[in-house]
Tab-separated table of N, CA, C and O in Angstrom:
chain	number	residue	atom	x	y	z
B	1	UNK	N	-14.821	-18.296	1.619
B	1	UNK	CA	-13.606	-18.493	1.698
B	1	UNK	C	-13.324	-16.655	1.341
B	1	UNK	O	-14.156	-16.302	0.079
B	2	UNK	N	-12.058	-16.736	0.939
B	2	UNK	CA	-11.645	-16.073	0.677
B	2	UNK	C	-10.926	-15.904	-0.436
B	2	UNK	O	-9.966	-17.086	-0.488
B	3	UNK	N	-10.592	-14.944	-1.829
B	3	UNK	CA	-10.846	-14.841	-2.814
B	3	UNK	C	-9.259	-14.458	-3.302
B	3	UNK	O	-8.775	-13.675	-2.497
B	4	UNK	N	-8.847	-15.957	-3.734
B	4	UNK	CA	-6.636	-15.199	-4.097
B	4	UNK	C	-6.526	-14.522	-5.162
B	4	UNK	O	-7.206	-14.326	-5.811
B	5	UNK	N	-6.418	-13.799	-5.202
B	5	UNK	CA	-5.688	-13.123	-7.034
B	5	UNK	C	-4.492	-12.693	-6.636
B	5	UNK	O	-3.401	-13.312	-5.862
B	6	UNK	N	-4.112	-12.535	-8.005
B	6	UNK	CA	-1.591	-12.180	-7.841
B	6	UNK	C	-2.140	-10.740	-7.628
B	6	UNK	O	-3.167	-9.788	-8.995
B	7	UNK	N	-1.117	-10.506	-7.482
B	7	UNK	CA	-0.784	-8.512	-7.933
B	7	UNK	C	0.502	-8.080	-8.090
B	7	UNK	O	1.554	-9.162	-8.187
B	8	UNK	N	0.774	-7.786	-9.709
B	8	UNK	CA	2.293	-7.222	-10.192
B	8	UNK	C	3.183	-7.209	-9.351
B	8	UNK	O	2.435	-5.579	-9.460
B	9	UNK	N	4.521	-6.743	-9.085
B	9	UNK	CA	5.159	-6.479	-8.300
B	9	UNK	C	6.242	-6.210	-9.934
B	9	UNK	O	6.937	-6.958	-9.245
B	10	UNK	N	6.559	-4.604	-10.002
B	10	UNK	CA	7.618	-4.656	-10.841
B	10	UNK	C	8.951	-4.819	-9.789
B	10	UNK	O	8.977	-4.314	-8.637
B	11	UNK	N	10.028	-5.946	-11.278
B	11	UNK	CA	11.278	-6.496	-10.312
B	11	UNK	C	11.093	-7.759	-9.102
B	11	UNK	O	11.970	-7.813	-9.162
B	12	UNK	N	9.267	-7.924	-8.698
B	12	UNK	CA	9.328	-8.979	-8.556
B	12	UNK	C	8.700	-10.363	-8.938
B	12	UNK	O	8.811	-11.509	-8.724
B	13	UNK	N	7.994	-9.743	-9.510
B	13	UNK	CA	7.420	-10.444	-10.075
B	13	UNK	C	5.594	-10.664	-9.855
B	13	UNK	O	5.244	-9.587	-9.273
B	14	UNK	N	4.915	-12.464	-9.943
B	14	UNK	CA	3.794	-11.846	-9.076
B	14	UNK	C	3.469	-12.412	-7.801
B	14	UNK	O	4.474	-13.508	-7.884
B	15	UNK	N	2.551	-12.162	-7.374
B	15	UNK	CA	2.667	-12.269	-6.199
B	15	UNK	C	1.077	-12.964	-5.879
B	15	UNK	O	0.292	-12.080	-6.400
B	16	UNK	N	1.049	-13.529	-4.576
B	16	UNK	CA	-0.164	-14.293	-4.535
B	16	UNK	C	-0.745	-13.182	-2.781
B	16	UNK	O	-0.235	-13.139	-1.888
B	17	UNK	N	-2.277	-12.812	-3.364
B	17	UNK	CA	-2.377	-12.149	-1.845
B	17	UNK	C	-3.844	-13.078	-2.024
B	17	UNK	O	-5.015	-13.203	-3.199
B	18	UNK	N	-4.419	-11.865	-0.873
B	18	UNK	CA	-6.306	-12.538	-0.334
B	18	UNK	C	-6.775	-11.310	-0.512
B	18	UNK	O	-6.122	-9.587	-0.205
B	19	UNK	N	-7.752	-10.980	-1.182
B	19	UNK	CA	-8.860	-9.962	-1.573
B	19	UNK	C	-9.141	-9.595	-0.156
B	19	UNK	O	-9.348	-10.329	0.443
B	20	UNK	N	-8.833	-8.021	0.069
B	20	UNK	CA	-9.006	-7.359	0.715
B	20	UNK	C	-7.693	-7.005	2.211
B	20	UNK	O	-8.128	-6.318	2.888
B	21	UNK	N	-6.905	-7.885	1.617
B	21	UNK	CA	-5.271	-7.883	2.794
B	21	UNK	C	-4.642	-6.626	2.318
B	21	UNK	O	-4.799	-5.861	1.395
B	22	UNK	N	-3.841	-6.296	3.546
B	22	UNK	CA	-3.237	-5.386	3.153
B	22	UNK	C	-2.143	-5.455	2.366
B	22	UNK	O	-1.349	-6.348	2.802
B	23	UNK	N	-1.977	-4.721	1.521
B	23	UNK	CA	-0.693	-4.440	0.675
B	23	UNK	C	-0.051	-4.774	0.935
B	23	UNK	O	1.549	-5.184	0.598
B	24	UNK	N	0.626	-3.363	2.464
B	24	UNK	CA	2.447	-4.230	2.479
B	24	UNK	C	2.286	-5.548	3.139
B	24	UNK	O	3.574	-5.743	3.073
B	25	UNK	N	0.995	-6.330	3.877
B	25	UNK	CA	1.450	-7.730	4.332
B	25	UNK	C	1.530	-8.335	2.806
B	25	UNK	O	2.310	-9.742	2.902
B	26	UNK	N	0.585	-7.970	2.200
B	26	UNK	CA	1.125	-9.105	1.227
B	26	UNK	C	2.341	-9.067	0.313
B	26	UNK	O	2.706	-10.348	-0.067
B	27	UNK	N	2.958	-7.454	0.212
B	27	UNK	CA	3.810	-8.058	-0.723
B	27	UNK	C	5.148	-8.308	0.370
B	27	UNK	O	6.643	-9.189	-0.560
B	28	UNK	N	4.703	-8.336	1.823
B	28	UNK	CA	5.874	-8.730	2.566
B	28	UNK	C	5.535	-10.677	2.226
B	28	UNK	O	6.678	-11.738	2.460
B	29	UNK	N	5.261	-10.666	2.638
B	29	UNK	CA	4.706	-12.601	2.445
B	29	UNK	C	4.672	-12.551	0.793
B	29	UNK	O	6.104	-13.735	0.434
B	30	UNK	N	4.924	-11.690	0.275
B	30	UNK	CA	5.205	-12.480	-1.415
B	30	UNK	C	6.579	-12.361	-1.556
B	30	UNK	O	7.579	-12.504	-2.645
B	31	UNK	N	7.529	-12.179	-0.720
B	31	UNK	CA	9.598	-12.067	-0.534
B	31	UNK	C	10.005	-10.803	-0.667
B	31	UNK	O	11.188	-10.538	-1.562
B	32	UNK	N	8.473	-10.020	-1.066
B	32	UNK	CA	9.161	-7.982	-1.125
B	32	UNK	C	9.617	-7.840	0.116
B	32	UNK	O	8.498	-7.598	1.322
B	33	UNK	N	10.642	-7.186	-0.100
B	33	UNK	CA	10.952	-6.776	1.346
B	33	UNK	C	10.625	-5.152	1.273
B	33	UNK	O	11.652	-3.747	1.756
B	34	UNK	N	9.688	-4.512	0.966
B	34	UNK	CA	9.013	-3.486	1.425
B	34	UNK	C	8.868	-2.583	2.533
B	34	UNK	O	9.622	-3.279	4.040
B	35	UNK	N	10.166	-1.860	3.094
B	35	UNK	CA	10.699	-0.515	3.714
B	35	UNK	C	8.993	0.151	4.674
B	35	UNK	O	8.108	0.153	4.403
B	36	UNK	N	8.670	-0.402	5.857
B	36	UNK	CA	8.066	-0.252	6.555
B	36	UNK	C	8.520	0.314	7.695
B	36	UNK	O	8.974	-0.192	8.677
B	37	UNK	N	7.655	1.821	8.647
B	37	UNK	CA	8.594	2.115	9.422
B	37	UNK	C	8.440	2.498	10.518
B	37	UNK	O	8.394	2.236	12.083
B	38	UNK	N	6.519	2.346	10.589
B	38	UNK	CA	5.915	3.090	11.374
B	38	UNK	C	4.937	2.122	12.056
B	38	UNK	O	4.261	2.494	13.074
B	39	UNK	N	5.250	1.563	11.622
B	39	UNK	CA	4.382	-0.682	12.225
B	39	UNK	C	2.778	-0.531	10.914
B	39	UNK	O	2.435	-0.978	11.358
B	40	UNK	N	2.570	0.643	10.016
B	40	UNK	CA	1.789	0.629	9.475
B	40	UNK	C	0.268	1.260	9.441
B	40	UNK	O	-0.557	1.002	9.212
B	41	UNK	N	0.540	2.611	9.844
B	41	UNK	CA	-0.287	3.276	10.681
B	41	UNK	C	-0.291	4.398	10.221
B	41	UNK	O	-0.660	5.458	10.868
B	42	UNK	N	0.414	4.902	8.519
B	42	UNK	CA	0.018	5.638	7.886
B	42	UNK	C	0.740	6.894	8.508
B	42	UNK	O	0.867	8.394	8.472
B	43	UNK	N	1.935	6.653	9.260
B	43	UNK	CA	2.420	7.969	9.529
B	43	UNK	C	4.416	8.342	9.544
B	43	UNK	O	4.729	9.607	10.041
B	44	UNK	N	4.207	7.087	8.468
B	44	UNK	CA	5.491	7.656	7.722
B	44	UNK	C	5.234	7.228	6.056
B	44	UNK	O	4.346	7.079	6.367
B	45	UNK	N	6.072	7.290	4.940
B	45	UNK	CA	5.415	6.842	3.696
B	45	UNK	C	6.791	6.319	3.498
B	45	UNK	O	6.818	6.465	1.895
B	46	UNK	N	6.921	5.990	4.669
B	46	UNK	CA	8.358	4.494	3.675
B	46	UNK	C	7.660	2.925	2.620
B	46	UNK	O	8.352	2.390	2.017
B	47	UNK	N	6.617	2.964	3.628
B	47	UNK	CA	5.884	1.664	1.817
B	47	UNK	C	4.795	2.314	1.472
B	47	UNK	O	4.571	1.528	0.294
B	48	UNK	N	5.835	3.661	0.725
B	48	UNK	CA	5.038	3.949	-0.857
B	48	UNK	C	5.270	2.920	-1.702
B	48	UNK	O	6.059	2.444	-1.926
B	49	UNK	N	3.930	2.786	-3.163
B	49	UNK	CA	3.925	2.160	-3.746
B	49	UNK	C	3.675	2.702	-4.794
B	49	UNK	O	2.777	3.998	-5.044
B	50	UNK	N	4.116	2.931	-5.937
B	50	UNK	CA	3.294	3.987	-7.085
B	50	UNK	C	1.949	2.588	-7.909
B	50	UNK	O	2.277	1.067	-7.998
B	51	UNK	N	1.415	2.832	-8.987
B	51	UNK	CA	0.768	2.088	-9.254
B	51	UNK	C	0.441	2.397	-11.459
B	51	UNK	O	0.997	3.090	-11.830
B	52	UNK	N	0.893	0.511	-11.631
B	52	UNK	CA	0.698	1.319	-12.534
B	52	UNK	C	-0.296	0.651	-13.450
B	52	UNK	O	-1.112	0.922	-14.236
B	53	UNK	N	-1.043	-0.492	-12.701
B	53	UNK	CA	-2.865	-0.630	-12.873
B	53	UNK	C	-3.660	-0.983	-11.477
B	53	UNK	O	-2.740	-1.380	-10.449
B	54	UNK	N	-4.262	-1.058	-11.733
B	54	UNK	CA	-5.145	-1.259	-10.866
B	54	UNK	C	-5.372	-0.417	-9.644
B	54	UNK	O	-6.053	-1.102	-8.460
B	55	UNK	N	-4.875	1.439	-9.168
B	55	UNK	CA	-5.129	1.591	-8.454
B	55	UNK	C	-6.119	2.384	-7.896
B	55	UNK	O	-7.807	2.488	-8.686
B	56	UNK	N	-6.665	1.427	-6.415
B	56	UNK	CA	-7.816	1.618	-6.259
B	56	UNK	C	-8.153	3.584	-5.670
B	56	UNK	O	-8.032	4.034	-5.742
B	57	UNK	N	-9.782	3.910	-5.894
B	57	UNK	CA	-10.285	4.730	-5.858
B	57	UNK	C	-10.204	5.653	-4.024
B	57	UNK	O	-10.115	6.671	-4.231
B	58	UNK	N	-10.358	4.596	-3.982
B	58	UNK	CA	-10.597	5.011	-1.956
B	58	UNK	C	-9.494	5.027	-1.949
B	58	UNK	O	-8.299	4.252	-1.508
B	59	UNK	N	-9.367	6.095	-0.923
B	59	UNK	CA	-7.899	6.159	0.070
B	59	UNK	C	-8.616	6.436	1.584
B	59	UNK	O	-9.995	7.013	1.757
B	60	UNK	N	-7.736	6.103	2.352
B	60	UNK	CA	-7.744	6.817	3.879
B	60	UNK	C	-7.685	7.952	3.691
B	60	UNK	O	-6.934	8.538	3.915
B	61	UNK	N	-8.667	8.583	4.930
B	61	UNK	CA	-8.373	9.886	5.427
B	61	UNK	C	-7.185	10.255	5.590
B	61	UNK	O	-5.924	11.041	5.779
B	62	UNK	N	-6.056	8.837	6.793
B	62	UNK	CA	-4.828	9.631	7.016
B	62	UNK	C	-4.011	8.826	5.971
B	62	UNK	O	-3.006	9.659	6.152
B	63	UNK	N	-3.776	8.171	5.004
B	63	UNK	CA	-3.362	8.250	3.755
B	63	UNK	C	-3.455	9.315	3.268
B	63	UNK	O	-2.279	9.606	2.977
B	64	UNK	N	-3.972	9.743	2.747
B	64	UNK	CA	-4.468	11.229	2.153
B	64	UNK	C	-3.759	12.498	3.253
B	64	UNK	O	-2.636	13.501	2.444
B	65	UNK	N	-3.539	12.643	4.098
B	65	UNK	CA	-3.274	13.663	5.102
B	65	UNK	C	-1.696	13.357	4.869
B	65	UNK	O	-0.660	14.399	5.054
B	66	UNK	N	-1.392	12.522	5.145
B	66	UNK	CA	0.534	12.017	5.198
B	66	UNK	C	0.659	11.935	3.951
B	66	UNK	O	2.034	13.041	3.676
B	67	UNK	N	0.492	11.391	2.442
B	67	UNK	CA	1.072	12.359	1.418
B	67	UNK	C	0.622	13.778	0.214
B	67	UNK	O	1.170	14.205	0.234
B	68	UNK	N	-0.657	14.145	1.797
B	68	UNK	CA	-0.773	15.792	1.386
B	68	UNK	C	0.487	16.376	2.112
B	68	UNK	O	1.520	17.064	1.450
B	69	UNK	N	1.149	16.056	3.751
B	69	UNK	CA	1.910	16.921	4.375
B	69	UNK	C	3.192	16.565	3.924
B	69	UNK	O	4.048	17.623	3.460
B	70	UNK	N	3.409	15.800	3.046
B	70	UNK	CA	4.960	15.426	1.934
B	70	UNK	C	5.715	15.413	0.925
B	70	UNK	O	6.266	15.325	0.186
B	71	UNK	N	4.158	16.170	0.290
B	71	UNK	CA	3.971	16.020	-1.468
B	71	UNK	C	3.577	14.917	-2.246
B	71	UNK	O	4.522	15.565	-2.975
B	72	UNK	N	3.252	13.589	-1.951
B	72	UNK	CA	3.252	12.470	-2.577
B	72	UNK	C	2.135	12.443	-2.987
B	72	UNK	O	1.975	11.526	-3.641
B	73	UNK	N	0.934	13.325	-2.296
B	73	UNK	CA	-0.407	12.712	-3.296
B	73	UNK	C	-0.816	12.692	-4.466
B	73	UNK	O	-0.229	14.903	-5.794
B	74	UNK	N	-1.011	11.392	-5.353
B	74	UNK	CA	-0.706	11.782	-6.992
B	74	UNK	C	0.465	11.080	-6.950
B	74	UNK	O	0.622	11.237	-8.467
B	75	UNK	N	1.214	11.023	-6.528
B	75	UNK	CA	2.336	10.764	-7.183
B	75	UNK	C	2.646	8.860	-6.517
B	75	UNK	O	3.467	7.746	-7.006
B	76	UNK	N	2.541	8.540	-5.257
B	76	UNK	CA	3.075	7.072	-4.980
B	76	UNK	C	1.445	7.300	-3.867
B	76	UNK	O	0.626	8.323	-3.239
B	77	UNK	N	0.974	6.102	-3.189
B	77	UNK	CA	0.363	5.587	-2.302
B	77	UNK	C	1.246	4.848	-1.536
B	77	UNK	O	2.426	3.887	-1.187
B	78	UNK	N	0.618	4.872	0.624
B	78	UNK	CA	0.835	3.994	1.199
B	78	UNK	C	0.431	2.870	0.580
B	78	UNK	O	-0.824	2.212	1.078
B	79	UNK	N	1.382	1.787	1.038
B	79	UNK	CA	1.172	-0.143	0.610
B	79	UNK	C	0.216	-0.216	2.539
B	79	UNK	O	-0.945	-1.478	2.198
B	80	UNK	N	0.435	0.767	3.543
B	80	UNK	CA	-0.187	0.118	4.818
B	80	UNK	C	-1.797	0.677	4.556
B	80	UNK	O	-2.392	0.209	5.633
B	81	UNK	N	-2.249	1.052	4.207
B	81	UNK	CA	-3.664	1.690	3.352
B	81	UNK	C	-4.560	1.666	2.970
B	81	UNK	O	-4.852	1.666	2.449
B	82	UNK	N	-4.166	-0.051	1.607
B	82	UNK	CA	-4.179	-0.352	0.626
B	82	UNK	C	-4.300	-2.093	0.971
B	82	UNK	O	-4.031	-2.949	1.258
B	83	UNK	N	-6.504	-2.409	0.587
B	83	UNK	CA	-6.604	-4.082	0.370
B	83	UNK	C	-6.085	-3.649	-1.228
B	83	UNK	O	-6.664	-3.526	-2.116
B	84	UNK	N	-5.766	-5.558	-0.646
B	84	UNK	CA	-5.803	-6.584	-2.435
B	84	UNK	C	-6.733	-5.838	-1.982
B	84	UNK	O	-8.198	-6.459	-2.670
B	85	UNK	N	-6.437	-5.793	-4.228
B	85	UNK	CA	-8.186	-6.296	-5.131
B	85	UNK	C	-7.454	-6.363	-6.672
B	85	UNK	O	-6.387	-6.327	-6.660
B	86	UNK	N	-8.211	-7.279	-7.687
B	86	UNK	CA	-7.747	-7.500	-8.541
B	86	UNK	C	-7.193	-6.723	-9.570
B	86	UNK	O	-7.737	-5.314	-9.011
B	87	UNK	N	-5.794	-7.021	-10.576
B	87	UNK	CA	-5.543	-5.474	-11.567
B	87	UNK	C	-4.843	-5.472	-10.866
B	87	UNK	O	-4.359	-4.362	-11.388
B	88	UNK	N	-4.269	-5.668	-9.717
B	88	UNK	CA	-3.151	-4.772	-9.340
B	88	UNK	C	-2.073	-4.941	-9.689
B	88	UNK	O	-1.193	-5.629	-9.991
B	89	UNK	N	-1.181	-3.702	-10.400
B	89	UNK	CA	0.105	-4.053	-10.471
B	89	UNK	C	0.540	-2.903	-10.369
B	89	UNK	O	0.637	-1.439	-10.521
B	90	UNK	N	2.370	-3.136	-8.650
B	90	UNK	CA	2.825	-1.850	-8.454
B	90	UNK	C	4.217	-1.784	-8.880
B	90	UNK	O	4.500	-2.828	-9.244
B	91	UNK	N	4.939	-0.665	-7.982
B	91	UNK	CA	6.215	-0.959	-8.111
B	91	UNK	C	6.349	-0.364	-6.543
B	91	UNK	O	5.983	0.658	-6.087
B	92	UNK	N	7.129	-1.123	-6.272
B	92	UNK	CA	8.289	-0.488	-4.503
B	92	UNK	C	8.619	0.905	-4.365
B	92	UNK	O	9.640	0.389	-5.499
B	93	UNK	N	8.273	2.281	-3.958
B	93	UNK	CA	10.155	2.802	-3.986
B	93	UNK	C	9.986	3.104	-3.034
B	93	UNK	O	11.308	3.568	-3.198
B	94	UNK	N	10.202	1.974	-2.587
B	94	UNK	CA	11.628	2.269	-1.114
B	94	UNK	C	11.359	0.482	-0.681
B	94	UNK	O	10.136	0.060	0.119
B	95	UNK	N	12.136	0.205	-0.346
B	95	UNK	CA	12.705	-1.894	-0.002
B	95	UNK	C	14.138	-1.897	1.140
B	95	UNK	O	14.574	-0.216	1.014
B	96	UNK	N	13.742	-2.626	2.052
B	96	UNK	CA	14.963	-2.410	2.907
B	96	UNK	C	16.492	-2.229	2.668
B	96	UNK	O	17.054	-1.978	2.900
B	97	UNK	N	16.219	-3.088	1.484
B	97	UNK	CA	17.249	-3.564	1.077
B	97	UNK	C	18.084	-1.989	0.448
B	97	UNK	O	19.607	-1.658	0.323
B	98	UNK	N	17.560	-1.438	-0.938
B	98	UNK	CA	17.455	0.064	-1.343
B	98	UNK	C	18.095	0.758	-0.363
B	98	UNK	O	18.899	1.595	-0.817
B	99	UNK	N	16.987	0.940	0.242
B	99	UNK	CA	17.749	1.833	1.459
B	99	UNK	C	18.847	1.869	2.594
B	99	UNK	O	19.086	2.709	3.349
B	100	UNK	N	18.881	0.163	3.219
B	100	UNK	CA	19.956	-0.094	3.792
B	100	UNK	C	18.960	0.317	5.513
B	100	UNK	O	20.172	0.205	6.631
B	101	UNK	N	17.783	0.644	5.230
B	101	UNK	CA	17.482	1.129	7.033
B	101	UNK	C	15.872	-0.503	6.673
B	101	UNK	O	15.944	-1.329	6.189
B	102	UNK	N	16.102	-0.964	8.155
B	102	UNK	CA	15.971	-2.043	8.640
B	102	UNK	C	14.184	-1.365	9.051
B	102	UNK	O	13.925	-0.340	9.828
B	103	UNK	N	13.096	-2.679	8.502
B	103	UNK	CA	11.478	-2.491	8.710
B	103	UNK	C	10.987	-1.744	10.300
B	103	UNK	O	11.515	-2.813	11.683
B	104	UNK	N	10.120	-1.444	10.537
B	104	UNK	CA	9.321	-1.001	12.223
B	104	UNK	C	8.867	-2.363	12.342
B	104	UNK	O	8.912	-3.266	11.309
B	105	UNK	N	7.821	-1.879	12.877
B	105	UNK	CA	7.302	-3.660	13.548
B	105	UNK	C	6.006	-3.672	12.165
B	105	UNK	O	6.160	-2.927	12.255
B	106	UNK	N	5.945	-4.497	12.740
B	106	UNK	CA	5.040	-5.598	11.761
B	106	UNK	C	3.256	-5.365	12.491
B	106	UNK	O	3.418	-4.584	12.843
B	107	UNK	N	2.964	-4.841	10.951
B	107	UNK	CA	1.925	-3.994	10.789
B	107	UNK	C	1.300	-5.117	11.124
B	107	UNK	O	1.302	-6.326	10.394
B	108	UNK	N	-0.154	-4.918	12.360
B	108	UNK	CA	-1.159	-4.979	11.736
B	108	UNK	C	-1.725	-5.816	11.073
B	108	UNK	O	-1.822	-5.458	9.771
B	109	UNK	N	-2.924	-6.936	11.281
B	109	UNK	CA	-4.206	-7.225	9.708
B	109	UNK	C	-4.695	-6.618	9.248
B	109	UNK	O	-5.064	-6.531	8.188
B	110	UNK	N	-5.075	-5.716	10.180
B	110	UNK	CA	-6.356	-4.858	9.635
B	110	UNK	C	-5.921	-3.216	9.663
B	110	UNK	O	-4.683	-2.644	9.946
B	111	UNK	N	-5.387	-2.447	9.113
B	111	UNK	CA	-5.327	-1.436	8.705
B	111	UNK	C	-5.920	-0.041	9.735
B	111	UNK	O	-6.711	-0.131	10.555
B	112	UNK	N	-4.331	0.255	9.790
B	112	UNK	CA	-4.499	0.747	11.321
B	112	UNK	C	-4.024	2.667	10.599
B	112	UNK	O	-3.665	2.998	9.452
B	113	UNK	N	-4.669	3.872	10.866
B	113	UNK	CA	-6.106	3.652	12.798
B	113	UNK	C	-7.128	3.086	11.590
B	113	UNK	O	-7.169	3.506	11.017
B	114	UNK	N	-8.106	2.691	12.446
B	114	UNK	CA	-8.818	2.692	11.917
B	114	UNK	C	-9.490	3.517	11.030
B	114	UNK	O	-9.407	4.747	10.548
B	115	UNK	N	-9.488	2.996	9.481
B	115	UNK	CA	-9.967	3.850	7.681
B	115	UNK	C	-11.271	4.532	8.125
B	115	UNK	O	-12.324	3.851	8.883
B	116	UNK	N	-10.921	5.628	7.534
B	116	UNK	CA	-11.985	6.727	7.215
B	116	UNK	C	-11.871	7.158	5.379
B	116	UNK	O	-10.855	6.949	5.372
B	117	UNK	N	-13.199	5.832	4.919
B	117	UNK	CA	-12.518	5.825	3.113
B	117	UNK	C	-13.073	7.150	2.976
B	117	UNK	O	-14.507	7.904	3.517
B	118	UNK	N	-12.238	7.660	1.599
B	118	UNK	CA	-12.923	9.249	1.143
B	118	UNK	C	-13.014	7.940	-0.422
B	118	UNK	O	-12.225	7.541	-0.681
B	119	UNK	N	-12.738	9.789	-1.218
B	119	UNK	CA	-12.399	8.877	-2.979
B	119	UNK	C	-11.081	10.005	-3.104
B	119	UNK	O	-10.649	10.951	-2.666
B	120	UNK	N	-10.494	8.922	-3.483
B	120	UNK	CA	-8.504	9.578	-4.322
B	120	UNK	C	-9.359	10.968	-5.146
B	120	UNK	O	-10.180	10.998	-6.274
B	121	UNK	N	-8.320	12.025	-5.352
B	121	UNK	CA	-8.220	12.722	-6.243
B	121	UNK	C	-7.795	12.369	-7.500
B	121	UNK	O	-6.908	11.640	-7.811
B	122	UNK	N	-8.723	12.537	-8.188
B	122	UNK	CA	-8.099	12.189	-9.543
B	122	UNK	C	-8.875	11.071	-10.219
B	122	UNK	O	-8.892	10.607	-11.138
B	123	UNK	N	-9.499	10.272	-8.770
B	123	UNK	CA	-10.364	8.794	-9.306
B	123	UNK	C	-11.347	9.309	-9.863
B	123	UNK	O	-12.203	9.943	-10.175
B	124	UNK	N	-11.785	7.999	-10.826
B	124	UNK	CA	-13.277	7.838	-11.639
B	124	UNK	C	-13.465	7.963	-11.100
B	124	UNK	O	-14.418	6.379	-10.527
B	125	UNK	N	-15.129	9.002	-11.264
B	125	UNK	CA	-16.456	8.459	-10.113
B	125	UNK	C	-17.641	8.359	-11.100
B	125	UNK	O	-18.422	7.995	-10.839
B	126	UNK	N	-17.027	7.829	-12.389
B	126	UNK	CA	-17.722	7.567	-13.225
B	126	UNK	C	-17.971	5.401	-13.142
B	126	UNK	O	-17.407	4.922	-13.132
B	127	UNK	N	-19.418	5.449	-12.975
B	127	UNK	CA	-20.172	4.087	-12.679
B	127	UNK	C	-19.517	3.207	-13.939
B	127	UNK	O	-19.588	2.119	-14.265
């Protein structure tokens, strides 16, 4: 059975998510019009969020590379590359309504491209 959890979304309240679910999909299902243009494959940064609490220490190589390329590493995360976990509190940084843009194709259920995990810069590696 999948663990249900709550994600706090600034400006939208609480949404329900499944542990391990892609954050971008949980946000959409919860009524947040988070923008995503590349189909959830870390080829753009439109689905970016900032964390108030619960930022995961793990980051995919694709997310790391795209955030580095765009000068956003340490400032934002890509919701298409994050799995929901307890204690998350996020702010969507771009929505379809605030940008006037239409979202791209729906992201797949699983993180794409196949995730290669590493530890994000600044993450606590203390047990």
